Amino acid sequence: MKILFTLFIYLVAPFLLIGIINKGKALWAGRKGAPVRQPWFDLFKLLRKGAIISKTTSFVFRLAPPVNVAAVVLAALLVPLPQQQGLLSFSGDFVLFAYTLGLARFLLVAAAMDTGSSFEGMGAAREVTFASIVDPAFFILLGTLALVTGHTSFADIFSSLNYSAGFTVLLKSLGAIALFIMLLVEGSRVPVDDPNTHLELTMIHEVMILDYSGPDLAFMQYAAWLKMVVVITLLANLLAPSGVGLAVGFLLYLAVFLVLTLSIAAVESLMARLRMSHVPQFIFLMTALAITAFAVVLFFRHGGM
């Protein structure tokens, strides 16, 4: 039953995520907007269409969409819902999680380079540059949580975090802000990227999938949406207090999911995308927060009061 419930969440949540974001942005702009279920219609419409593949591409271009989806799905199975065990859980699973997302990113970048397009190559270079900042910060943050709890798996780390230590609230606050920045970067959302832009000079994720169509484009879009849901699940696990029941944990997950989704809609409605030269500075904020969390733990555990 738990397996079916988790799979149901990961199958439905990506569509709800994008649908709510688009609806929220429409309301901020004073429009009615498309219905929340519109992403379902768009994705199934793409699945029914044929794919046009350039003759200049190789097997890498065709291999990237299914492998990208499979890698993100595997990463999702490693992340538990609040107060539950992950479907795949073992010591050090957060390392496999990061490398699995890295595999998905590698195939996405390789496929963009395989097209021979200078625009897609530019987007690939930006994607790799930003990932080189996010990934170390993620490892620092998870390493800090592992140091506090003495565990190296997602399920044990999140179930062991509690508010008994005075610095745990501060640690969770720093981690939540850092993961929210990671959510914006991994999801290619404002202020890092604008998913609705059609100007190649400012695109990152969208420019890398310009040559995809039909089912391949559907796979790429679903993988990007699911990746955002996975990061939101990490955030929900971090914020959920330990010791609550499954029902309360599920309600907390829904609350965090809704708040973060509406927050993304508000951010995209109230601010513009950053200049490309300023994006690394914004992402380095995640690194600073992760290092600060690590310093807080060291201070209270070894030199604090």
Coordinates of C-alpha atoms in Angstrom, one line a residue, residues 3-297:
I3 CA 4.5 1.7 -2.4
L4 CA 1.3 2.4 -4.4
F5 CA 0.7 5.6 -2.4
T6 CA 4.3 6.9 -3.0
L7 CA 4.1 6.1 -6.7
F8 CA 0.8 7.9 -6.9
I9 CA 2.2 11.0 -5.3
Y10 CA 5.2 11.1 -7.7
L11 CA 2.9 10.5 -10.7
V12 CA 0.4 13.2 -9.9
A13 CA 2.4 15.8 -8.1
P14 CA 4.5 17.0 -11.1
F15 CA 1.4 17.9 -13.0
L16 CA -0.2 19.6 -10.0
L17 CA 3.0 21.5 -9.4
I18 CA 3.1 23.2 -12.8
G19 CA -0.7 23.6 -13.0
I20 CA -0.8 25.5 -9.6
I21 CA 2.3 27.6 -10.5
N22 CA 0.7 28.7 -13.8
K23 CA -2.6 29.3 -12.2
G24 CA -1.0 31.4 -9.4
K25 CA 0.9 33.5 -12.0
A26 CA -2.3 34.1 -13.9
L27 CA -4.1 35.3 -10.7
W28 CA -1.2 37.6 -9.9
A29 CA -1.5 39.1 -13.4
G30 CA -5.2 39.5 -13.0
R31 CA -6.1 36.8 -15.5
K32 CA -8.2 33.7 -15.2
G33 CA -5.5 31.5 -16.6
A34 CA -5.5 27.9 -17.8
P35 CA -7.0 25.2 -15.5
V36 CA -4.7 23.4 -13.1
R37 CA -5.2 20.2 -15.1
Q38 CA -3.8 21.8 -18.2
P39 CA -0.3 20.2 -17.9
W40 CA -2.0 16.7 -18.2
F41 CA -3.5 17.7 -21.5
D42 CA -0.3 19.2 -22.8
L43 CA 1.8 16.2 -22.0
F44 CA -0.6 13.6 -23.4
K45 CA -1.0 15.8 -26.5
L46 CA 2.8 15.5 -27.0
L47 CA 2.8 11.8 -26.4
R48 CA 0.3 11.4 -29.3
K49 CA 2.5 13.3 -31.7
G50 CA 5.4 12.1 -33.8
A51 CA 9.0 13.2 -33.2
I52 CA 11.2 15.0 -35.7
I53 CA 14.9 14.1 -35.2
S54 CA 17.7 16.0 -36.9
K55 CA 20.0 14.0 -39.2
T56 CA 23.0 15.6 -37.5
T57 CA 22.3 14.0 -34.2
S58 CA 23.5 10.6 -33.0
F59 CA 22.2 7.9 -30.6
V60 CA 23.0 10.2 -27.7
F61 CA 20.2 12.5 -28.7
R62 CA 17.7 9.6 -28.8
L63 CA 19.0 8.1 -25.6
A64 CA 18.8 11.2 -23.4
P65 CA 15.0 11.5 -22.9
P66 CA 14.3 7.9 -21.5
V67 CA 17.5 7.9 -19.5
N68 CA 16.8 11.3 -18.1
V69 CA 13.3 10.2 -16.9
A70 CA 14.6 6.9 -15.5
A71 CA 17.4 8.7 -13.6
V72 CA 15.0 11.3 -12.0
V73 CA 12.5 8.5 -11.1
L74 CA 15.3 6.6 -9.4
A75 CA 16.3 9.7 -7.5
A76 CA 12.6 10.1 -6.5
L77 CA 12.5 6.6 -5.1
L78 CA 15.4 7.3 -2.9
V79 CA 13.6 10.2 -1.2
P80 CA 11.0 9.2 1.4
L81 CA 7.8 11.0 2.1
P82 CA 7.6 12.5 5.6
Q83 CA 7.5 9.9 8.3
Q84 CA 8.0 7.1 5.9
Q85 CA 10.8 4.9 4.6
G86 CA 12.0 5.5 1.1
L87 CA 11.2 2.8 -1.4
L88 CA 15.0 2.5 -1.8
S89 CA 16.8 3.2 1.4
F90 CA 20.3 2.4 2.5
S91 CA 23.4 4.0 4.1
G92 CA 24.8 6.7 1.9
D93 CA 21.7 6.9 -0.4
F94 CA 22.0 10.7 -0.6
V95 CA 25.3 10.2 -2.5
L96 CA 23.6 8.0 -5.1
F97 CA 20.8 10.6 -5.2
A98 CA 23.1 13.4 -6.1
Y99 CA 25.0 11.3 -8.7
T100 CA 21.7 10.1 -10.2
L101 CA 20.6 13.6 -10.8
G102 CA 24.1 14.3 -12.2
L103 CA 23.6 11.5 -14.7
A104 CA 20.3 13.0 -15.8
R105 CA 22.1 16.4 -16.2
F106 CA 25.0 14.8 -18.1
L107 CA 22.7 13.2 -20.6
L108 CA 20.7 16.4 -21.0
V109 CA 23.9 18.4 -21.7
A110 CA 25.4 15.8 -24.0
A111 CA 22.2 15.7 -26.0
A112 CA 22.2 19.5 -26.3
M113 CA 25.9 19.4 -27.5
D114 CA 25.0 16.5 -29.9
T115 CA 22.7 18.8 -32.0
G116 CA 25.6 21.0 -33.0
S117 CA 23.6 24.1 -32.2
S118 CA 25.6 27.0 -30.7
F119 CA 22.5 28.1 -28.8
E120 CA 22.1 24.7 -27.1
G121 CA 25.8 24.6 -26.4
M122 CA 25.5 27.9 -24.7
G123 CA 22.6 26.7 -22.5
A124 CA 24.6 23.5 -21.8
A125 CA 27.6 25.5 -20.6
R126 CA 25.4 27.6 -18.3
E127 CA 23.7 24.4 -16.9
V128 CA 27.0 22.8 -16.1
T129 CA 28.4 26.0 -14.5
F130 CA 25.4 26.4 -12.2
A131 CA 25.4 22.7 -11.3
S132 CA 29.1 23.0 -10.2
I133 CA 27.9 25.4 -7.6
V134 CA 24.7 23.7 -6.4
D135 CA 26.1 20.1 -6.1
P136 CA 28.9 20.9 -3.6
A137 CA 26.5 23.0 -1.5
F138 CA 24.1 20.1 -1.4
F139 CA 26.8 17.7 -0.2
I140 CA 27.9 20.2 2.5
L141 CA 24.3 20.5 3.7
L142 CA 23.6 16.8 3.7
G143 CA 27.0 16.1 5.3
T144 CA 26.1 18.5 8.0
L145 CA 22.8 16.7 8.7
A146 CA 24.6 13.4 8.7
L147 CA 27.0 14.8 11.3
V148 CA 24.2 15.9 13.5
T149 CA 22.2 12.7 13.3
G150 CA 25.0 10.2 12.9
H151 CA 23.2 8.6 9.9
T152 CA 23.9 8.6 6.2
S153 CA 20.5 7.7 4.7
F154 CA 17.6 10.1 4.0
A155 CA 15.1 8.2 6.1
D156 CA 17.3 7.9 9.2
I157 CA 18.6 11.5 8.9
F158 CA 15.1 13.1 8.7
S159 CA 13.6 10.8 11.3
S160 CA 16.4 11.6 13.7
L161 CA 16.2 15.4 13.4
N162 CA 14.2 16.9 16.2
Y163 CA 13.9 20.2 18.2
S164 CA 15.6 18.9 21.3
A165 CA 18.9 20.6 20.5
G166 CA 18.8 24.4 20.6
F167 CA 20.6 24.8 17.3
T168 CA 18.3 22.4 15.3
V169 CA 15.7 25.1 14.6
L170 CA 18.5 27.3 13.2
L171 CA 19.9 24.4 11.2
K172 CA 16.5 23.6 9.7
S173 CA 15.9 27.2 8.8
L174 CA 19.3 27.5 7.0
G175 CA 18.7 24.2 5.2
A176 CA 15.2 25.1 4.1
I177 CA 16.4 28.4 2.5
A178 CA 19.3 26.5 0.8
L179 CA 17.0 23.8 -0.6
F180 CA 14.5 26.5 -1.8
I181 CA 17.4 28.0 -3.8
M182 CA 18.2 24.5 -5.1
L183 CA 14.6 24.1 -6.1
L184 CA 14.7 27.3 -8.2
V185 CA 18.0 26.3 -9.8
E186 CA 17.1 22.6 -10.5
G187 CA 13.7 23.7 -11.8
S188 CA 15.1 26.4 -14.0
R189 CA 12.7 29.0 -12.5
V190 CA 12.9 32.7 -11.9
P191 CA 15.3 34.4 -10.9
V192 CA 17.7 31.8 -12.3
D193 CA 15.9 31.1 -15.6
D194 CA 12.5 31.9 -17.1
P195 CA 10.7 28.8 -18.4
N196 CA 8.4 31.0 -20.5
T197 CA 11.1 32.9 -22.4
H198 CA 11.6 32.4 -26.1
L199 CA 14.9 34.5 -26.3
E200 CA 17.7 32.0 -26.9
L201 CA 20.4 34.3 -25.5
T202 CA 18.8 34.2 -22.0
M203 CA 17.6 30.6 -21.9
I204 CA 19.2 27.7 -20.0
H205 CA 17.0 24.6 -19.7
E206 CA 14.5 25.4 -22.5
V207 CA 17.3 26.1 -25.0
M208 CA 18.8 22.6 -24.4
I209 CA 15.5 20.9 -25.4
L210 CA 14.7 23.1 -28.4
D211 CA 15.3 20.2 -30.9
Y212 CA 13.0 17.8 -29.1
S213 CA 9.4 17.2 -30.1
G214 CA 6.6 14.7 -29.5
P215 CA 7.1 12.0 -26.8
D216 CA 10.8 13.0 -26.4
L217 CA 9.8 16.5 -25.4
A218 CA 7.1 15.1 -23.1
F219 CA 9.7 12.9 -21.3
M220 CA 12.1 15.9 -20.9
Q221 CA 9.3 18.1 -19.5
Y222 CA 8.1 15.4 -17.1
A223 CA 11.6 14.8 -15.8
A224 CA 12.1 18.5 -15.1
W225 CA 8.8 18.7 -13.2
L226 CA 9.5 15.6 -11.2
K227 CA 12.9 16.9 -10.2
M228 CA 11.2 19.9 -8.6
V229 CA 8.8 17.6 -6.7
V230 CA 11.7 15.6 -5.4
V231 CA 13.4 18.7 -4.0
I232 CA 10.1 19.8 -2.5
T233 CA 9.9 16.4 -0.8
L234 CA 13.4 16.9 0.6
L235 CA 12.2 20.3 2.0
A236 CA 9.1 18.7 3.5
N237 CA 11.2 16.0 5.2
L238 CA 13.5 18.7 6.6
L239 CA 10.7 20.8 8.0
A240 CA 8.4 18.0 9.3
P241 CA 8.9 17.3 13.1
S242 CA 9.9 13.8 14.0
G243 CA 7.5 11.6 15.9
V244 CA 4.3 12.6 14.1
G245 CA 2.0 10.0 12.6
L246 CA 1.7 9.1 8.9
A247 CA -1.5 11.1 8.5
V248 CA 0.0 14.2 10.0
G249 CA 3.1 13.7 8.0
F250 CA 1.0 13.5 4.8
L251 CA -0.9 16.7 5.7
L252 CA 2.4 18.5 6.4
Y253 CA 3.7 17.4 3.0
L254 CA 0.6 18.7 1.3
A255 CA 1.0 22.0 3.2
V256 CA 4.6 22.4 2.3
F257 CA 3.9 21.4 -1.3
L258 CA 1.2 24.0 -1.7
V259 CA 3.1 26.8 0.1
L260 CA 6.3 26.3 -2.0
T261 CA 4.3 26.0 -5.2
L262 CA 2.5 29.3 -4.5
S263 CA 5.8 30.8 -3.4
I264 CA 7.4 30.0 -6.8
A265 CA 4.3 31.6 -8.5
A266 CA 4.7 34.7 -6.4
V267 CA 8.5 35.0 -7.1
E268 CA 8.0 34.7 -10.8
S269 CA 5.2 37.3 -10.7
L270 CA 6.9 39.9 -8.5
M271 CA 10.5 39.8 -9.7
A272 CA 12.3 39.6 -13.0
R273 CA 15.0 37.1 -14.0
L274 CA 18.5 38.1 -12.9
R275 CA 21.2 39.1 -15.3
M276 CA 23.2 36.1 -16.3
S277 CA 26.3 37.5 -14.6
H278 CA 24.4 37.8 -11.3
V279 CA 23.0 34.3 -11.3
P280 CA 26.2 32.6 -9.9
Q281 CA 26.1 35.2 -7.0
F282 CA 22.6 34.1 -6.2
I283 CA 23.4 30.4 -6.3
F284 CA 26.5 31.0 -4.1
L285 CA 24.0 32.0 -1.4
M286 CA 23.1 28.3 -1.1
T287 CA 26.8 27.5 -0.6
A288 CA 27.1 30.2 2.1
L289 CA 24.0 28.9 3.9
A290 CA 25.3 25.3 3.8
I291 CA 28.7 26.4 5.2
T292 CA 27.0 28.5 7.8
A293 CA 24.9 25.5 8.9
F294 CA 28.1 23.4 9.1
A295 CA 29.8 26.1 11.2
V296 CA 26.7 26.2 13.5
V297 CA 26.9 22.5 14.1

